[in-house]
């Protein structure tokens, strides 16, 4: 499917988007410039690739590059070799459903998502790369094709900031967002799936399919209150997407323990799903520092690059070859 036509120019009221981007440039990006010190290529290298050749699998090759069709035909493992493209295309698959509006303090998951997306998009476009975005609320609502430049970042920021509040729904279906992303990305890209992953089942298969063609990072949005409830007495809890309300007594230690147990099971299920799909995961909490999160992402990319080339195994794994 070809990339969609360009959206109309920004509605005029871009001053808020410009102001927000300038704030991030003067705070987060200035700090990152001092910390990354040339690590931009490490962060984003190896994703803007074109298929160059096929060859037999060798020890320490990245198993994600195995061509299963050729392997089945020849009965010998073959891997795809890529030539690095001159520019990188990155895509943000953005979950803007009702649950990301939650935040137990002054910061919501949606605002964490916005700042992370804009900082990454600006880091990419400042170095000549292109960024696109797919926006999901209760359905896929719009697509901004991948382009470069500061204006492109403002387009994405404005679209996130002025989104229509999601209507009450039966819940999020991330599979719809992932399949829409797969349709619009015509070339191998670096893909960020930014979501809290509170979704109906069925999204793990399209995520795995996305990984077969693209380099995917799952950016998971979390809030501390989703993992443990404080003892604050009687409270009304409301589902952000369905509007359903429940009156609970947080004085009840048994209830708090059950809540924590269910949260731990959900965590374990998500970790297993990400592992099966073969994606790297970056967790962003509403009480997190964005610069620390970006540096964790840089470290994640470095470790992935070392492992893909067969070097630098962590010490606790070094003896397991």
CSV table of C-alpha atoms in Angstrom, one decimal:
chain,number,residue,atom,x,y,z
A,1,UNK,CA,0.0,0.0,0.0
A,2,UNK,CA,1.5,3.4,-1.0
A,3,UNK,CA,2.1,6.0,1.6
A,4,UNK,CA,-0.9,8.3,2.1
A,5,UNK,CA,-1.1,11.8,0.7
A,6,UNK,CA,0.3,14.6,2.8
A,7,UNK,CA,-2.0,16.0,5.4
A,8,UNK,CA,-3.2,19.6,5.1
A,9,UNK,CA,-1.0,22.2,6.6
A,10,UNK,CA,-1.1,22.8,10.3
A,11,UNK,CA,-4.3,24.5,11.4
A,12,UNK,CA,-3.3,28.0,12.5
A,13,UNK,CA,-2.7,27.8,16.1
A,14,UNK,CA,0.8,26.4,15.9
A,15,UNK,CA,2.1,28.8,18.6
A,16,UNK,CA,1.5,26.2,21.4
A,17,UNK,CA,3.3,23.5,19.4
A,18,UNK,CA,6.2,25.8,18.7
A,19,UNK,CA,6.4,26.8,22.3
A,20,UNK,CA,6.4,23.2,23.5
A,21,UNK,CA,9.0,22.1,21.1
A,22,UNK,CA,11.2,25.1,22.0
A,23,UNK,CA,10.9,24.2,25.7
A,24,UNK,CA,12.0,20.6,24.9
A,25,UNK,CA,14.9,21.9,22.8
A,26,UNK,CA,16.1,24.1,25.6
A,27,UNK,CA,15.8,21.5,28.3
A,28,UNK,CA,15.9,17.9,27.3
A,29,UNK,CA,17.7,18.2,24.0
A,30,UNK,CA,20.4,20.5,25.4
A,31,UNK,CA,21.1,18.0,28.2
A,32,UNK,CA,21.2,15.1,25.7
A,33,UNK,CA,23.6,16.9,23.4
A,34,UNK,CA,26.1,16.9,26.3
A,35,UNK,CA,25.5,13.3,27.3
A,36,UNK,CA,25.3,11.5,23.9
A,37,UNK,CA,28.5,12.9,22.6
A,38,UNK,CA,28.4,11.4,19.1
A,39,UNK,CA,26.2,8.5,20.0
A,40,UNK,CA,23.6,9.5,17.5
A,41,UNK,CA,24.8,6.9,15.0
A,42,UNK,CA,24.8,4.3,17.7
A,43,UNK,CA,21.2,5.2,18.6
A,44,UNK,CA,19.9,5.0,15.1
A,45,UNK,CA,22.4,3.1,13.0
A,46,UNK,CA,21.5,-0.1,11.3
A,47,UNK,CA,17.8,0.4,10.7
A,48,UNK,CA,17.6,2.4,7.5
A,49,UNK,CA,18.5,-0.6,5.4
A,50,UNK,CA,18.0,-2.0,1.9
A,51,UNK,CA,18.3,-5.7,1.1
A,52,UNK,CA,21.7,-6.3,-0.5
A,53,UNK,CA,22.3,-10.1,-0.6
A,54,UNK,CA,21.7,-13.5,1.0
A,55,UNK,CA,24.3,-15.7,2.5
A,56,UNK,CA,24.5,-18.8,4.7
A,57,UNK,CA,23.9,-18.3,8.5
A,58,UNK,CA,27.1,-18.1,10.6
A,59,UNK,CA,27.6,-18.3,14.3
A,60,UNK,CA,26.6,-15.0,16.1
A,61,UNK,CA,24.5,-13.8,13.2
A,62,UNK,CA,21.4,-11.9,14.3
A,63,UNK,CA,18.6,-14.6,14.0
A,64,UNK,CA,16.1,-11.8,13.2
A,65,UNK,CA,17.7,-11.6,9.7
A,66,UNK,CA,17.1,-15.3,8.8
A,67,UNK,CA,15.2,-15.6,5.6
A,68,UNK,CA,12.8,-18.4,6.4
A,69,UNK,CA,11.5,-18.9,2.9
A,70,UNK,CA,15.0,-19.4,1.5
A,71,UNK,CA,16.0,-21.5,4.5
A,72,UNK,CA,13.0,-23.9,3.9
A,73,UNK,CA,13.7,-24.1,0.2
A,74,UNK,CA,17.4,-24.9,0.6
A,75,UNK,CA,17.3,-26.8,3.9
A,76,UNK,CA,20.2,-24.6,5.1
A,77,UNK,CA,19.8,-21.4,7.2
A,78,UNK,CA,20.3,-18.2,5.2
A,79,UNK,CA,20.4,-14.7,6.4
A,80,UNK,CA,19.5,-11.4,4.7
A,81,UNK,CA,22.3,-8.9,4.4
A,82,UNK,CA,21.5,-5.2,4.2
A,83,UNK,CA,23.2,-2.1,2.9
A,84,UNK,CA,22.8,0.9,5.1
A,85,UNK,CA,20.6,3.5,3.4
A,86,UNK,CA,21.7,7.1,3.3
A,87,UNK,CA,18.8,8.2,5.5
A,88,UNK,CA,16.7,6.5,8.1
A,89,UNK,CA,12.9,6.3,8.1
A,90,UNK,CA,11.4,6.1,11.6
A,91,UNK,CA,7.7,5.7,12.4
A,92,UNK,CA,5.8,6.4,15.6
A,93,UNK,CA,2.8,4.1,16.1
A,94,UNK,CA,1.0,6.1,18.8
A,95,UNK,CA,-1.7,4.8,21.1
A,96,UNK,CA,-3.8,7.8,22.1
A,97,UNK,CA,-6.7,5.8,23.6
A,98,UNK,CA,-8.4,6.9,26.8
A,99,UNK,CA,-6.2,4.9,29.2
A,100,UNK,CA,-3.1,7.0,28.3
A,101,UNK,CA,-4.8,10.0,29.8
A,102,UNK,CA,-4.2,8.5,33.3
A,103,UNK,CA,-1.7,9.9,35.7
A,104,UNK,CA,-1.7,9.5,39.5
A,105,UNK,CA,0.3,12.6,40.0
A,106,UNK,CA,0.5,15.8,37.8
A,107,UNK,CA,2.0,14.0,34.8
A,108,UNK,CA,-0.1,11.7,32.6
A,109,UNK,CA,1.1,8.9,30.4
A,110,UNK,CA,-0.1,10.9,27.4
A,111,UNK,CA,2.2,13.8,28.3
A,112,UNK,CA,5.2,11.4,28.8
A,113,UNK,CA,4.4,9.9,25.4
A,114,UNK,CA,4.3,13.3,23.8
A,115,UNK,CA,7.6,14.5,25.1
A,116,UNK,CA,9.4,11.2,24.3
A,117,UNK,CA,8.0,11.2,20.7
A,118,UNK,CA,8.9,14.8,20.1
A,119,UNK,CA,12.4,14.5,21.5
A,120,UNK,CA,13.2,11.4,19.5
A,121,UNK,CA,11.6,12.9,16.3
A,122,UNK,CA,13.8,16.0,16.7
A,123,UNK,CA,16.9,14.0,17.3
A,124,UNK,CA,16.2,12.1,14.1
A,125,UNK,CA,15.3,15.0,11.9
A,126,UNK,CA,18.2,17.1,13.1
A,127,UNK,CA,20.5,14.5,11.5
A,128,UNK,CA,18.7,14.4,8.1
A,129,UNK,CA,16.3,11.5,8.8
A,130,UNK,CA,12.6,11.2,8.2
A,131,UNK,CA,9.8,10.6,10.8
A,132,UNK,CA,6.2,9.6,10.3
A,133,UNK,CA,3.4,8.8,12.7
A,134,UNK,CA,0.2,6.8,12.9
A,135,UNK,CA,-2.4,8.0,15.4
A,136,UNK,CA,-4.9,5.6,17.1
A,137,UNK,CA,-7.7,6.6,19.5
A,138,UNK,CA,-10.6,4.2,19.2
A,139,UNK,CA,-9.5,3.5,15.7
A,140,UNK,CA,-6.7,4.7,13.4
A,141,UNK,CA,-7.6,8.3,13.0
A,142,UNK,CA,-4.8,9.8,10.9
A,143,UNK,CA,-1.4,9.2,9.3
A,144,UNK,CA,1.4,11.8,8.9
A,145,UNK,CA,3.8,10.4,6.2
A,146,UNK,CA,7.5,10.2,6.9
A,147,UNK,CA,9.3,13.5,6.2
A,148,UNK,CA,12.3,15.4,7.6
A,149,UNK,CA,12.7,18.8,9.1
A,150,UNK,CA,11.5,20.7,12.2
A,151,UNK,CA,8.1,21.5,10.6
A,152,UNK,CA,7.5,17.8,10.5
A,153,UNK,CA,8.1,17.5,14.2
A,154,UNK,CA,5.7,20.4,14.8
A,155,UNK,CA,3.1,18.6,12.7
A,156,UNK,CA,3.3,15.5,14.9
A,157,UNK,CA,3.3,17.6,18.1
A,158,UNK,CA,0.3,19.6,17.1
A,159,UNK,CA,-1.6,16.5,16.1
A,160,UNK,CA,-0.9,14.9,19.5
A,161,UNK,CA,-1.8,18.0,21.4
A,162,UNK,CA,-5.0,18.7,19.7
A,163,UNK,CA,-6.4,15.2,19.4
A,164,UNK,CA,-10.1,14.7,20.1
A,165,UNK,CA,-10.7,13.1,23.5
A,166,UNK,CA,-11.5,9.5,22.8
A,167,UNK,CA,-15.2,8.5,23.1
A,168,UNK,CA,-16.3,5.8,25.5
A,169,UNK,CA,-15.5,2.5,23.9
A,170,UNK,CA,-15.2,-1.2,24.6
A,171,UNK,CA,-11.5,-0.8,25.0
A,172,UNK,CA,-8.2,-0.5,23.0
A,173,UNK,CA,-7.3,-2.9,20.2
A,174,UNK,CA,-3.6,-2.5,19.4
A,175,UNK,CA,-3.8,-5.0,16.6
A,176,UNK,CA,-5.6,-2.4,14.5
A,177,UNK,CA,-2.8,0.2,15.0
A,178,UNK,CA,0.0,-2.4,14.3
A,179,UNK,CA,-1.6,-3.6,11.1
A,180,UNK,CA,-2.2,0.0,9.9
A,181,UNK,CA,1.5,0.7,10.6
A,182,UNK,CA,2.5,-2.3,8.6
A,183,UNK,CA,0.5,-1.1,5.6
A,184,UNK,CA,1.9,2.4,5.4
A,185,UNK,CA,5.5,1.5,5.9
A,186,UNK,CA,6.7,0.5,2.5
A,187,UNK,CA,10.5,0.3,3.4
A,188,UNK,CA,12.3,-1.2,6.3
A,189,UNK,CA,12.1,1.3,9.1
A,190,UNK,CA,12.9,1.9,12.8
A,191,UNK,CA,9.5,1.7,14.5
A,192,UNK,CA,8.5,2.9,18.0
A,193,UNK,CA,5.2,1.5,19.3
A,194,UNK,CA,4.3,3.9,22.0
A,195,UNK,CA,1.5,2.6,24.2
A,196,UNK,CA,0.6,1.4,27.7
A,197,UNK,CA,-0.3,-2.0,26.1
A,198,UNK,CA,-3.6,-2.2,27.9
A,199,UNK,CA,-5.4,-3.8,25.0
A,200,UNK,CA,-7.7,-6.5,23.9
A,201,UNK,CA,-5.8,-9.8,23.1
A,202,UNK,CA,-4.6,-10.4,19.6
A,203,UNK,CA,-1.9,-7.8,19.2
A,204,UNK,CA,1.1,-10.1,19.7
A,205,UNK,CA,0.9,-11.7,16.3
A,206,UNK,CA,0.8,-8.4,14.3
A,207,UNK,CA,3.7,-7.2,16.5
A,208,UNK,CA,5.7,-10.2,15.6
A,209,UNK,CA,4.9,-9.8,11.9
A,210,UNK,CA,6.1,-6.2,12.2
A,211,UNK,CA,9.4,-7.3,13.6
A,212,UNK,CA,10.0,-9.6,10.7
A,213,UNK,CA,10.4,-6.6,8.4
A,214,UNK,CA,11.3,-3.7,10.6
A,215,UNK,CA,13.3,-2.9,13.7
A,216,UNK,CA,10.8,-2.4,16.5
A,217,UNK,CA,11.1,-0.8,19.9
A,218,UNK,CA,8.1,-1.2,22.3
A,219,UNK,CA,7.9,2.0,24.4
A,220,UNK,CA,5.7,1.1,27.3
A,221,UNK,CA,3.9,3.9,29.3
A,222,UNK,CA,3.3,3.1,32.9
A,223,UNK,CA,2.2,4.8,36.1
A,224,UNK,CA,3.2,3.6,39.6
A,225,UNK,CA,-0.4,3.4,40.7
A,226,UNK,CA,-1.1,0.7,38.1
A,227,UNK,CA,1.2,-1.6,40.1
A,228,UNK,CA,0.4,-1.0,43.7
A,229,UNK,CA,-2.5,0.8,45.5
A,230,UNK,CA,-1.7,3.1,48.5
A,231,UNK,CA,-3.9,2.9,51.6
A,232,UNK,CA,-6.0,6.0,51.1
A,233,UNK,CA,-9.4,4.7,52.2
A,234,UNK,CA,-12.6,4.6,50.2
A,235,UNK,CA,-12.2,5.6,46.5
A,236,UNK,CA,-14.1,5.4,43.3
A,237,UNK,CA,-12.1,3.8,40.5
A,238,UNK,CA,-13.1,4.4,36.9
A,239,UNK,CA,-12.1,2.7,33.7
A,240,UNK,CA,-10.7,5.5,31.4
A,241,UNK,CA,-12.1,3.9,28.3
A,242,UNK,CA,-15.5,2.3,29.2
A,243,UNK,CA,-16.4,4.8,32.0
A,244,UNK,CA,-17.3,1.9,34.3
A,245,UNK,CA,-16.9,2.8,37.9
A,246,UNK,CA,-16.1,0.7,41.0
A,247,UNK,CA,-16.2,1.7,44.7
A,248,UNK,CA,-13.3,0.1,46.6
A,249,UNK,CA,-11.9,0.2,50.1
A,250,UNK,CA,-8.1,0.6,49.9
A,251,UNK,CA,-7.9,0.2,53.7
A,252,UNK,CA,-8.5,-3.5,52.9
A,253,UNK,CA,-5.0,-5.1,52.9
A,254,UNK,CA,-6.3,-8.2,51.2
A,255,UNK,CA,-7.7,-6.1,48.3
A,256,UNK,CA,-4.4,-4.3,47.9
A,257,UNK,CA,-2.5,-7.6,47.8
A,258,UNK,CA,-4.9,-9.0,45.2
A,259,UNK,CA,-4.4,-5.9,43.1
A,260,UNK,CA,-0.6,-6.2,43.3
A,261,UNK,CA,-0.8,-9.9,42.4
A,262,UNK,CA,-2.9,-9.2,39.3
A,263,UNK,CA,-0.5,-6.4,38.3
A,264,UNK,CA,2.5,-8.7,38.6
A,265,UNK,CA,0.7,-11.3,36.4
A,266,UNK,CA,0.0,-8.6,33.8
A,267,UNK,CA,3.7,-7.6,34.0
A,268,UNK,CA,4.8,-11.2,33.5
A,269,UNK,CA,2.4,-11.7,30.6
A,270,UNK,CA,3.6,-8.5,28.8
A,271,UNK,CA,7.3,-9.5,29.3
A,272,UNK,CA,6.6,-12.9,27.8
A,273,UNK,CA,4.7,-11.4,24.9
A,274,UNK,CA,7.5,-8.9,24.1
A,275,UNK,CA,10.1,-11.8,24.3
A,276,UNK,CA,8.1,-14.0,21.9
A,277,UNK,CA,7.8,-11.1,19.4
A,278,UNK,CA,11.5,-10.4,19.7
A,279,UNK,CA,11.2,-6.6,20.4
A,280,UNK,CA,13.3,-4.4,22.7
A,281,UNK,CA,11.3,-2.7,25.4
A,282,UNK,CA,11.8,0.8,26.8
A,283,UNK,CA,9.6,1.6,29.8
A,284,UNK,CA,8.6,5.2,30.5
A,285,UNK,CA,7.0,5.9,33.8
A,286,UNK,CA,5.1,9.1,34.7
A,287,UNK,CA,7.6,9.6,37.6
A,288,UNK,CA,10.6,9.1,35.3
A,289,UNK,CA,13.2,11.5,34.0
A,290,UNK,CA,13.0,11.8,30.2
A,291,UNK,CA,16.8,12.2,29.7
A,292,UNK,CA,17.4,9.1,31.8
A,293,UNK,CA,14.9,7.2,29.6
A,294,UNK,CA,16.6,8.3,26.4
A,295,UNK,CA,20.0,7.3,27.8
A,296,UNK,CA,18.5,3.9,28.7
A,297,UNK,CA,17.4,3.7,25.1
A,298,UNK,CA,20.9,4.5,23.9
A,299,UNK,CA,22.3,1.7,26.2
A,300,UNK,CA,19.7,-0.7,24.8
A,301,UNK,CA,20.8,0.1,21.3
A,302,UNK,CA,24.5,-0.3,22.1
A,303,UNK,CA,23.9,-3.7,23.7
A,304,UNK,CA,21.7,-4.8,20.8
A,305,UNK,CA,24.4,-3.8,18.3
A,306,UNK,CA,27.1,-5.7,20.2
A,307,UNK,CA,25.0,-8.8,20.5
A,308,UNK,CA,24.0,-8.7,16.8
A,309,UNK,CA,27.7,-8.7,15.8
A,310,UNK,CA,28.5,-11.5,18.2
A,311,UNK,CA,30.5,-9.4,20.7
A,312,UNK,CA,30.2,-8.0,24.2
A,313,UNK,CA,28.0,-10.6,25.9
A,314,UNK,CA,27.1,-9.5,29.4
A,315,UNK,CA,29.3,-11.0,32.1
A,316,UNK,CA,26.6,-13.3,33.5
A,317,UNK,CA,26.1,-14.8,30.0
A,318,UNK,CA,29.7,-14.9,29.0
A,319,UNK,CA,30.1,-18.5,30.1
A,320,UNK,CA,27.0,-19.8,28.3
A,321,UNK,CA,28.3,-19.9,24.8
